[in-house]
């Protein structure tokens, strides 16, 4: 019982240290990330996993005065590093343990070679150069819905079909802190909707078609007699 209470209080501590209450100054909050007793501190170089309270909180806006700060540019740098290390297409700050409204997306041309042409076309995939949004807002510009399989690096090892809108417009600040807007459609609109959900503590599993939820390595589990592990580190 004592152990349980101890664990709960640690979880509570962790919630406090990774969220940004309105009354707390950004700098004080940021410094506290580095001064707790925890040995591995955010911004992490791995993806936080479902269960981590940081993935379920409502991320705070980056205060205007800090948009161009060293701290925020370090967070963005780390997000891009993790995005590319895991070879994925989108990342939100809570996924590296930072409860701030920042997303980064990148859809490389090279992915086309890794997928069957029919899949690439059906999902309406197109190249998207590295795009960073600070304090982004999303508006839907085409309400037609499309259902395709989707995964998330914070729900490692699984996938499911999810309905997303055809086209959206993102507005916010770019990496340099300048106001920017971007219209996205097809798969890139899907990435934007997925990453925006992360900022509100939502995961694709909250609105997936549950009957399509699969372990991505279920066939290998059979062929390898169960000797398969889902990697959380790359
Ligand atoms: Co995700």
mmCIF file of N, CA and C and ligand atoms in Angstrom, residues 47 55 90-92 95 150-155 164 191 194-195 197-198 202-204, ligand 1:
data_model
loop_
_atom_site.group_PDB
_atom_site.id
_atom_site.type_symbol
_atom_site.label_atom_id
_atom_site.label_comp_id
_atom_site.label_asym_id
_atom_site.label_seq_id
_atom_site.Cartn_x
_atom_site.Cartn_y
_atom_site.Cartn_z
ATOM 1 N N UNK A 47 10.210 8.659 -27.636
ATOM 2 C CA UNK A 47 8.789 9.016 -27.621
ATOM 3 C C UNK A 47 8.150 8.567 -26.313
ATOM 4 N N UNK A 55 0.862 12.903 -22.139
ATOM 5 C CA UNK A 55 0.148 12.705 -23.410
ATOM 6 C C UNK A 55 -1.351 12.972 -23.279
ATOM 7 N N UNK A 90 5.533 13.027 -38.185
ATOM 8 C CA UNK A 90 5.027 14.116 -37.356
ATOM 9 C C UNK A 90 5.351 13.896 -35.898
ATOM 10 N N UNK A 91 5.438 14.995 -35.161
ATOM 11 C CA UNK A 91 5.725 14.910 -33.722
ATOM 12 C C UNK A 91 5.110 16.131 -33.034
ATOM 13 N N UNK A 92 4.624 15.906 -31.822
ATOM 14 C CA UNK A 92 4.100 17.010 -31.012
ATOM 15 C C UNK A 92 4.935 17.056 -29.732
ATOM 16 N N UNK A 95 5.075 14.539 -26.915
ATOM 17 C CA UNK A 95 5.686 13.240 -27.212
ATOM 18 C C UNK A 95 7.155 13.168 -26.806
ATOM 19 N N UNK A 150 -3.688 4.315 -39.467
ATOM 20 C CA UNK A 150 -2.841 5.324 -38.845
ATOM 21 C C UNK A 150 -2.135 4.700 -37.651
ATOM 22 N N UNK A 151 -0.925 5.156 -37.395
ATOM 23 C CA UNK A 151 -0.195 4.697 -36.217
ATOM 24 C C UNK A 151 0.307 5.898 -35.449
ATOM 25 N N UNK A 152 0.898 5.657 -34.298
ATOM 26 C CA UNK A 152 1.440 6.757 -33.499
ATOM 27 C C UNK A 152 2.649 6.227 -32.751
ATOM 28 N N UNK A 153 3.729 6.997 -32.760
ATOM 29 C CA UNK A 153 4.941 6.556 -32.081
ATOM 30 C C UNK A 153 4.759 6.494 -30.564
ATOM 31 N N UNK A 154 3.673 7.068 -30.062
ATOM 32 C CA UNK A 154 3.385 6.999 -28.622
ATOM 33 C C UNK A 154 2.446 5.843 -28.275
ATOM 34 N N UNK A 155 2.027 5.100 -29.303
ATOM 35 C CA UNK A 155 1.245 3.868 -29.102
ATOM 36 C C UNK A 155 1.979 2.824 -29.938
ATOM 37 N N UNK A 164 -10.351 11.030 -41.062
ATOM 38 C CA UNK A 164 -9.808 12.401 -40.952
ATOM 39 C C UNK A 164 -10.389 13.246 -42.073
ATOM 40 N N UNK A 191 -1.800 14.160 -41.090
ATOM 41 C CA UNK A 191 -0.690 14.326 -40.137
ATOM 42 C C UNK A 191 -0.982 15.525 -39.227
ATOM 43 N N UNK A 194 -3.659 14.745 -36.679
ATOM 44 C CA UNK A 194 -3.125 13.816 -35.670
ATOM 45 C C UNK A 194 -2.256 14.575 -34.654
ATOM 46 N N UNK A 195 -1.367 15.431 -35.163
ATOM 47 C CA UNK A 195 -0.447 16.157 -34.260
ATOM 48 C C UNK A 195 -1.196 17.192 -33.419
ATOM 49 N N UNK A 197 -4.224 16.919 -32.360
ATOM 50 C CA UNK A 197 -4.900 16.155 -31.305
ATOM 51 C C UNK A 197 -3.981 15.967 -30.095
ATOM 52 N N UNK A 198 -2.693 15.688 -30.368
ATOM 53 C CA UNK A 198 -1.728 15.485 -29.280
ATOM 54 C C UNK A 198 -1.698 16.694 -28.334
ATOM 55 N N UNK A 202 -5.275 14.198 -26.896
ATOM 56 C CA UNK A 202 -6.030 13.143 -27.586
ATOM 57 C C UNK A 202 -5.096 12.253 -28.405
ATOM 58 N N UNK A 203 -5.429 10.978 -28.476
ATOM 59 C CA UNK A 203 -4.646 10.027 -29.269
ATOM 60 C C UNK A 203 -5.572 9.401 -30.308
ATOM 61 N N UNK A 204 -4.973 8.840 -31.376
ATOM 62 C CA UNK A 204 -5.833 8.285 -32.439
ATOM 63 C C UNK A 204 -6.735 7.163 -31.916
HETATM 64 CO CO1 LIG B 1 1.051 10.463 -32.575
#
